[in-house]
Every structure is written in structure tokens, then in C-alpha cells.
Short mmCIF file of C-alpha atoms in Angstrom, two decimals:
data_model
loop_
_atom_site.label_atom_id
_atom_site.label_comp_id
_atom_site.label_asym_id
_atom_site.label_seq_id
_atom_site.Cartn_x
_atom_site.Cartn_y
_atom_site.Cartn_z
CA MET A 833 116.94 131.83 120.34
CA GLY A 834 115.85 133.07 123.75
CA LYS A 835 113.98 130.91 126.19
CA SER A 836 113.39 127.33 125.18
CA ARG A 837 109.92 126.69 123.83
CA LYS A 838 110.04 123.08 124.91
CA GLN A 839 107.43 121.94 127.41
CA ARG A 840 107.94 118.50 128.88
CA HIS A 841 104.75 116.53 129.23
CA SER A 842 104.48 113.10 130.80
CA GLY A 843 103.35 110.17 128.66
CA SER A 844 99.78 108.97 128.54
CA THR A 845 98.28 106.55 131.02
CA PHE A 846 95.37 104.16 130.78
CA ARG A 847 92.33 104.79 132.91
CA PRO A 848 89.54 102.18 133.19
CA TYR A 849 85.99 103.18 132.49
CA ASN A 850 84.23 104.43 135.60
CA LYS A 851 81.58 101.81 136.32
CA ASP A 852 80.24 103.80 139.27
CA SER A 853 78.05 105.82 136.96
CA LYS A 854 74.66 107.39 137.58
CA LEU A 855 73.44 106.13 134.22
CA ASN A 856 70.53 103.70 134.29
CA LYS A 857 70.25 103.61 138.09
CA PRO A 858 66.83 102.44 139.35
CA GLN A 859 64.34 104.92 140.73
CA SER A 860 62.62 104.33 144.06
CA ASN A 861 59.83 102.43 142.26
CA GLY A 862 62.37 99.91 140.96
CA LYS A 863 62.22 101.07 137.33
CA PHE A 864 65.27 102.20 135.45
CA LYS A 865 65.56 105.81 134.44
CA GLN A 866 67.37 106.60 131.23
CA SER A 867 69.45 109.71 131.87
CA HIS A 868 71.26 111.74 129.25
CA PRO A 869 74.20 113.47 130.92
CA SER A 870 76.16 116.26 129.37
CA SER A 871 79.59 115.50 127.95
CA ALA A 872 81.09 116.98 131.12
CA ASN A 873 79.76 113.98 133.08
CA ILE A 874 81.19 111.36 130.73
CA PRO A 875 84.51 109.90 131.92
CA GLN A 876 87.34 111.28 129.81
CA VAL A 877 89.84 108.60 128.79
CA PRO A 878 93.40 109.92 128.45
CA PRO A 879 94.63 109.82 124.84
CA ILE A 880 97.04 107.07 123.85
CA ILE A 881 100.45 108.42 122.85
CA PRO A 882 102.45 105.73 120.99
CA PHE A 883 105.72 107.62 121.38
CA ASN A 884 108.29 108.08 124.12
CA PRO A 885 111.48 110.18 124.40
CA THR A 886 113.79 107.24 123.66
CA HIS A 887 112.20 106.37 120.32
CA ARG A 888 113.99 107.03 117.05
CA ILE A 889 111.15 108.33 114.90
CA LEU A 890 110.82 108.70 111.13
CA LEU A 891 107.93 110.92 110.03
CA VAL A 892 106.76 110.57 106.44
CA GLY A 893 104.54 112.90 104.45
CA GLU A 894 104.64 115.74 106.95
CA GLY A 895 102.59 118.78 105.95
CA ASP A 896 103.63 121.89 107.84
CA PHE A 897 105.76 120.03 110.45
CA SER A 898 103.47 121.08 113.30
CA PHE A 899 103.12 117.42 114.36
CA THR A 900 106.90 116.98 114.44
CA ARG A 901 107.28 120.10 116.56
CA SER A 902 104.61 118.89 118.99
CA LEU A 903 106.38 115.55 119.42
CA PHE A 904 109.41 117.46 120.64
CA THR A 905 107.89 120.34 122.58
CA HIS A 906 105.14 118.39 124.32
CA HIS A 907 106.32 114.77 124.36
CA ASN A 908 110.07 115.27 124.64
CA CYS A 909 110.86 113.05 121.65
CA GLN A 910 114.58 113.44 121.08
CA SER A 911 115.35 111.69 117.79
CA LEU A 912 113.29 112.96 114.85
CA ILE A 913 113.81 112.39 111.14
CA ALA A 914 110.97 114.42 109.61
CA THR A 915 110.33 114.27 105.87
CA CYS A 916 107.85 115.78 103.45
CA TYR A 917 107.00 115.06 99.82
CA ASP A 918 107.18 118.71 98.74
CA SER A 919 110.32 120.56 97.80
CA ALA A 920 111.40 123.38 100.12
CA ALA A 921 109.98 125.99 97.71
CA THR A 922 106.66 124.20 97.30
CA LEU A 923 106.35 123.66 101.04
CA ALA A 924 106.84 127.37 101.74
CA GLU A 925 104.19 128.22 99.18
CA LYS A 926 101.62 125.68 100.38
CA TYR A 927 102.23 126.05 104.12
CA PRO A 928 103.88 129.40 104.98
CA GLN A 929 103.63 128.57 108.69
CA SER A 930 106.03 125.65 108.20
CA ALA A 931 109.03 128.01 108.21
CA GLU A 932 108.38 128.95 111.83
CA TYR A 933 107.91 125.35 112.94
CA ILE A 934 111.07 124.18 111.21
CA ARG A 935 113.03 127.12 112.60
CA ASP A 936 111.88 126.29 116.14
CA LEU A 937 113.06 122.70 115.75
CA GLU A 938 116.40 123.65 114.26
CA ASP A 939 117.01 126.27 116.95
CA SER A 940 116.31 123.68 119.62
CA ALA A 941 118.68 121.22 117.95
CA ARG A 942 121.45 123.85 117.86
CA GLN A 943 120.96 124.41 121.58
CA GLY A 944 121.44 120.71 122.22
CA GLU A 945 117.83 120.06 123.23
CA LEU A 946 117.44 117.39 120.53
CA THR A 947 119.83 114.47 120.17
CA GLU A 948 119.00 113.98 116.47
CA LEU A 949 117.08 116.13 114.00
CA ASN A 950 116.84 115.95 110.24
CA ILE A 951 114.32 117.90 108.15
CA ILE A 952 114.30 116.43 104.64
CA HIS A 953 112.31 117.67 101.65
CA GLY A 954 111.33 115.82 98.50
CA VAL A 955 110.98 112.36 100.06
CA ASP A 956 108.63 109.82 98.46
CA ALA A 957 106.89 107.56 101.02
CA THR A 958 106.99 104.68 98.54
CA LYS A 959 110.77 104.92 98.04
CA LEU A 960 112.03 105.17 101.60
CA GLY A 961 115.59 103.97 101.99
CA LYS A 962 116.21 103.64 98.26
CA GLY A 963 118.92 105.42 96.31
CA GLY A 964 118.48 109.03 95.30
CA SER A 965 117.06 111.98 97.18
CA ALA A 966 113.51 110.61 97.02
CA GLY A 967 114.58 107.84 99.40
CA GLY A 968 115.58 110.28 102.12
CA GLY A 969 119.33 109.81 101.97
CA LYS A 970 121.57 108.39 104.69
CA PRO A 971 119.44 109.45 107.70
CA VAL A 972 116.60 107.27 106.37
CA ARG A 973 118.73 104.43 104.94
CA ARG A 974 120.34 104.04 108.33
CA GLY A 975 117.06 102.54 109.54
CA GLY A 976 116.64 101.32 113.10
CA PHE A 977 113.44 103.28 113.65
CA ASP A 978 111.23 102.51 116.62
CA ARG A 979 108.39 104.33 114.89
CA VAL A 980 107.72 105.13 111.24
CA VAL A 981 104.81 107.57 111.12
CA PHE A 982 102.51 108.47 108.23
CA ASN A 983 99.67 110.76 109.31
CA PHE A 984 96.67 111.02 106.98
CA PRO A 985 98.25 109.58 103.82
CA HIS A 986 96.51 110.73 100.67
CA VAL A 987 97.50 111.05 97.03
CA GLY A 988 95.49 114.24 96.56
CA GLY A 989 92.75 114.80 94.01
CA LEU A 990 94.07 112.69 91.14
CA THR A 991 90.58 111.85 89.93
CA ASN A 992 86.92 112.48 90.72
CA ASP A 993 86.14 108.79 90.35
CA VAL A 994 85.79 107.36 93.87
CA ASN A 995 86.88 103.83 92.93
CA ARG A 996 89.99 105.04 91.16
CA GLN A 997 90.83 107.38 94.01
CA VAL A 998 90.50 104.50 96.48
CA ARG A 999 92.80 102.39 94.32
CA HIS A 1000 95.42 105.15 94.12
CA ASN A 1001 95.46 105.49 97.90
CA GLN A 1002 95.65 101.73 98.38
CA GLU A 1003 98.69 101.61 96.09
CA LEU A 1004 100.28 104.42 98.08
CA LEU A 1005 99.83 102.54 101.35
CA VAL A 1006 100.99 99.17 100.02
CA ASN A 1007 104.15 100.70 98.59
CA PHE A 1008 104.72 102.65 101.78
CA PHE A 1009 104.37 99.53 103.95
CA LYS A 1010 106.85 97.63 101.80
CA ALA A 1011 109.36 100.47 101.89
CA ALA A 1012 109.00 101.20 105.62
CA ALA A 1013 109.10 97.67 107.07
CA PRO A 1014 112.83 97.07 106.41
CA LEU A 1015 113.67 100.33 108.19
CA LEU A 1016 112.15 99.28 111.52
CA ALA A 1017 114.18 98.45 114.58
CA PRO A 1018 113.45 95.15 116.35
CA GLU A 1019 109.95 95.46 117.80
CA GLY A 1020 109.49 98.73 115.90
CA THR A 1021 106.05 99.70 114.62
CA ILE A 1022 104.55 101.59 111.71
CA VAL A 1023 102.03 104.22 112.83
CA VAL A 1024 99.36 105.26 110.35
CA THR A 1025 96.42 107.56 111.07
CA ILE A 1026 93.48 107.93 108.69
CA PHE A 1027 90.02 109.45 108.91
CA GLU A 1028 87.11 107.19 109.79
CA GLY A 1029 84.14 106.59 107.51
CA GLU A 1030 83.98 106.52 103.73
CA PRO A 1031 85.88 106.72 101.51
CA TYR A 1032 88.72 105.90 103.92
CA SER A 1033 87.09 102.73 105.21
CA LEU A 1034 87.06 101.49 101.59
CA TRP A 1035 90.85 101.43 101.64
CA ASN A 1036 90.75 98.30 103.86
CA ILE A 1037 94.00 99.30 105.50
CA ARG A 1038 94.19 96.17 107.67
CA ASP A 1039 94.10 93.91 104.61
CA LEU A 1040 96.67 96.02 102.78
CA ALA A 1041 99.07 95.67 105.70
CA ARG A 1042 98.47 91.93 106.04
CA HIS A 1043 99.42 91.36 102.41
CA THR A 1044 102.76 93.11 103.01
CA GLY A 1045 103.73 91.00 106.02
CA LEU A 1046 102.33 93.27 108.71
CA LYS A 1047 99.58 92.93 111.29
CA VAL A 1048 97.65 95.39 113.42
CA GLY A 1049 99.00 95.36 116.97
CA ARG A 1050 96.29 97.72 118.14
CA SER A 1051 94.25 100.67 116.97
CA PHE A 1052 92.73 103.59 118.82
CA LYS A 1053 91.02 106.91 118.32
CA PHE A 1054 93.37 109.68 117.27
CA GLN A 1055 93.01 112.75 119.46
CA ALA A 1056 94.60 115.83 117.95
CA LYS A 1057 94.38 117.65 121.28
CA ALA A 1058 97.07 115.29 122.57
CA TYR A 1059 99.51 117.12 120.30
CA PRO A 1060 99.25 120.82 121.21
CA GLY A 1061 100.10 123.10 118.31
CA TYR A 1062 99.32 120.46 115.71
CA LYS A 1063 97.03 121.47 112.86
CA HIS A 1064 95.91 119.14 110.10
CA ALA A 1065 97.49 120.23 106.80
CA ARG A 1066 95.59 119.51 103.60
CA THR A 1067 97.49 117.77 100.82
CA LEU A 1068 96.83 120.66 98.45
CA GLY A 1069 97.91 123.34 100.95
CA ASN A 1070 96.30 126.03 103.06
CA ILE A 1071 92.87 127.37 102.20
CA GLU A 1072 92.61 131.14 102.02
CA GLY A 1073 90.78 132.40 105.07
CA GLY A 1074 91.19 129.06 106.83
CA GLY A 1075 88.00 127.48 105.49
CA GLY A 1076 85.32 125.83 107.57
CA TRP A 1077 86.79 122.30 107.43
CA LYS A 1078 89.30 121.32 110.11
CA GLY A 1079 90.82 117.87 109.92
CA GLU A 1080 91.79 117.86 113.58
CA ASP A 1081 88.09 118.01 114.50
CA ARG A 1082 87.16 114.99 112.37
CA ASP A 1083 87.03 111.42 113.73
CA ALA A 1084 90.21 109.55 112.93
CA ARG A 1085 91.88 106.29 113.96
CA THR A 1086 95.53 105.40 114.51
CA TYR A 1087 96.80 101.94 113.62
CA LEU A 1088 100.01 100.41 115.00
CA PHE A 1089 101.36 97.85 112.56
CA GLU A 1090 103.82 95.17 113.62
CA ARG A 1091 105.83 92.70 111.57
CA LYS A 1092 104.43 89.19 111.48
CA ASP A 1093 107.76 87.40 111.82
CA ASP A 1094 111.43 88.24 112.05
CA GLU A 1095 112.52 85.86 109.29
CA GLY A 1096 110.40 87.63 106.71
CA VAL A 1097 111.71 90.99 107.86
CA GLN A 1098 115.31 89.84 107.61
CA ALA A 1099 114.70 88.74 104.04
CA GLN A 1100 113.24 92.16 103.28
CA LEU A 1101 116.27 93.85 104.85
CA THR A 1102 118.64 91.81 102.71
CA LYS A 1103 116.69 92.54 99.56
CA GLN A 1104 116.54 96.25 100.44
CA LYS A 1105 120.30 96.37 101.01
CA LYS A 1106 120.96 94.83 97.59
CA ARG A 1107 118.74 97.44 95.96
CA ASP A 1108 120.49 100.25 97.84
CA ASP A 1109 123.93 98.98 96.87
CA GLY A 1110 122.89 99.09 93.24
CA SER A 1111 121.22 102.51 93.65
CA SER A 1112 118.28 101.21 91.66
CA ASP A 1113 114.70 102.34 92.06
CA SER A 1114 113.38 99.77 89.56
CA ASP A 1115 112.10 97.33 92.19
CA GLU A 1116 108.70 98.98 92.44
CA ASP A 1117 105.80 96.98 93.82
CA ASP A 1118 103.51 95.37 91.32
#
């Protein structure tokens, strides 16, 4: 490849709200005037980026790999294990643009610009670290991840019944949490982003995590613009002509999940290791 496409961007910073605002300032007669400024006058808070270059990052359920590429090109993340549920053939059919993004990453890795890169197809988020290809193989079983990322998890249109669809997505998340927790490094976190509002609020993601031994460390608004080049990929694939719906323009929230205690995690790690040694996938969550 010619010139490197990597652009190093500094990490995000926190900026307090500007209290020296012209909103609701009294007029000369002592009464308050309600002003309605344009968005240009509203203080812009820098987006929160929960990643840094030293993190070892596992990405689960990637669509077209544009998010993975942005982590490298714009946030200088050096250790990326990026997985998708689709096979290589299905991925190419659903997201033709993925070939370019993957090629960019692999070219950069060959040039030594990435310390670790694995692109793995056919990985099931509920079987991470288990035996067989669906578990991700050795790169995933190795564990020690500072971040395990699942952006916009969704089972797809399995049913038109809202309650059943909610249940399917809850099962997906519970099984994912249980599979991902043993793969975390000490003080590692699981990063999940979902859309705000119904039906996503019906998933009760905080409760699901709590029942699997996790807690929310913090949550914040997801800002797609913080990841240049990233485009939300629908579970079912691209829409011909692009369509009018763009996920990156929709309100979404990112949750950082932490383990409640180290003893419980160690027990999970031991149990996971026994399952891996037996190459059995039978220990599914009930």
C-alpha cells in the first residue's frame, strides 16, 4: 500500500458545562428573559472515547468493520481482535464495502502499524472463548481484553411480536455477558451500545448485566461522529439506494460494564477453562 491512511487523533477530554451563559439573564427591568439560542451557541461537550492505544480490544458482532477501522485510523488502537457473526461469503454479500475496510486494516498490519490484528468470521457472541470456530479460536480464548465491545446487538427480525423480539434480544445479551466476562483483563470492561427509546429500553440492559455479575460503571451518549468513517450497518445488510434511515443519526447510549467482584470472576474463569479443555459447547445459559 502507498501512504499510510492512519490519522492519529488524541483521546477525548472532559469539559465542564459553561455556566457563564446568556440564557435566562435578567433584563434591565429585573425580569428574566427566556432566550432560545441556536445549536451553535450551545456548549459542545467533547465525546467520551472509552478506548486508548494500549488497550487490547475484542470487537463482537461487527457489521462492515468500519468501526474497527476507525479505532485504528483515528484513535490509534493497536491491538484489535475484530469478529463478525457472518461467514466471509455472507459478509461480502451483505456489506460489499467491508472488503475495503478489512483490506486497509490488513495492509496496515503488514506494514507494522498494528501490533495485533485478527479478523475472524463466523463468531457467535454467546459462545466466545468456547471450543470450535464459533468461539473465535485461540485469539479470543487467550482473553486478557481491556475492552470487549458489542455495538448495537440485535438478533434481527426473528418475529413481528414485540414481546418475543425483546425476549430474544435479552437472551442474546445475557449469554454474551456470561461469555465475555471471563475474557476480561483485570479492570477490563464490557462496552455495549444500544439505541435509546423503545423497544430497546424494554431490554432492561442494566438488570440483565446485574444478574450476570456485572454492574454499570458509567453510561454516556454515543456520538458516531467521534469515529470518522464509521457507518451503522443493519443486521440484515445494506439497503439498496442507501435508504432514508441512518443508525448513526439516531440517539444511542454506551454502557461500560464492570465486574462486581474478583472472586466471582475467578470462578467464572475456572469454569470457562474446564469447558474449553473439554471442547464442549453444552454449557449454554438457561
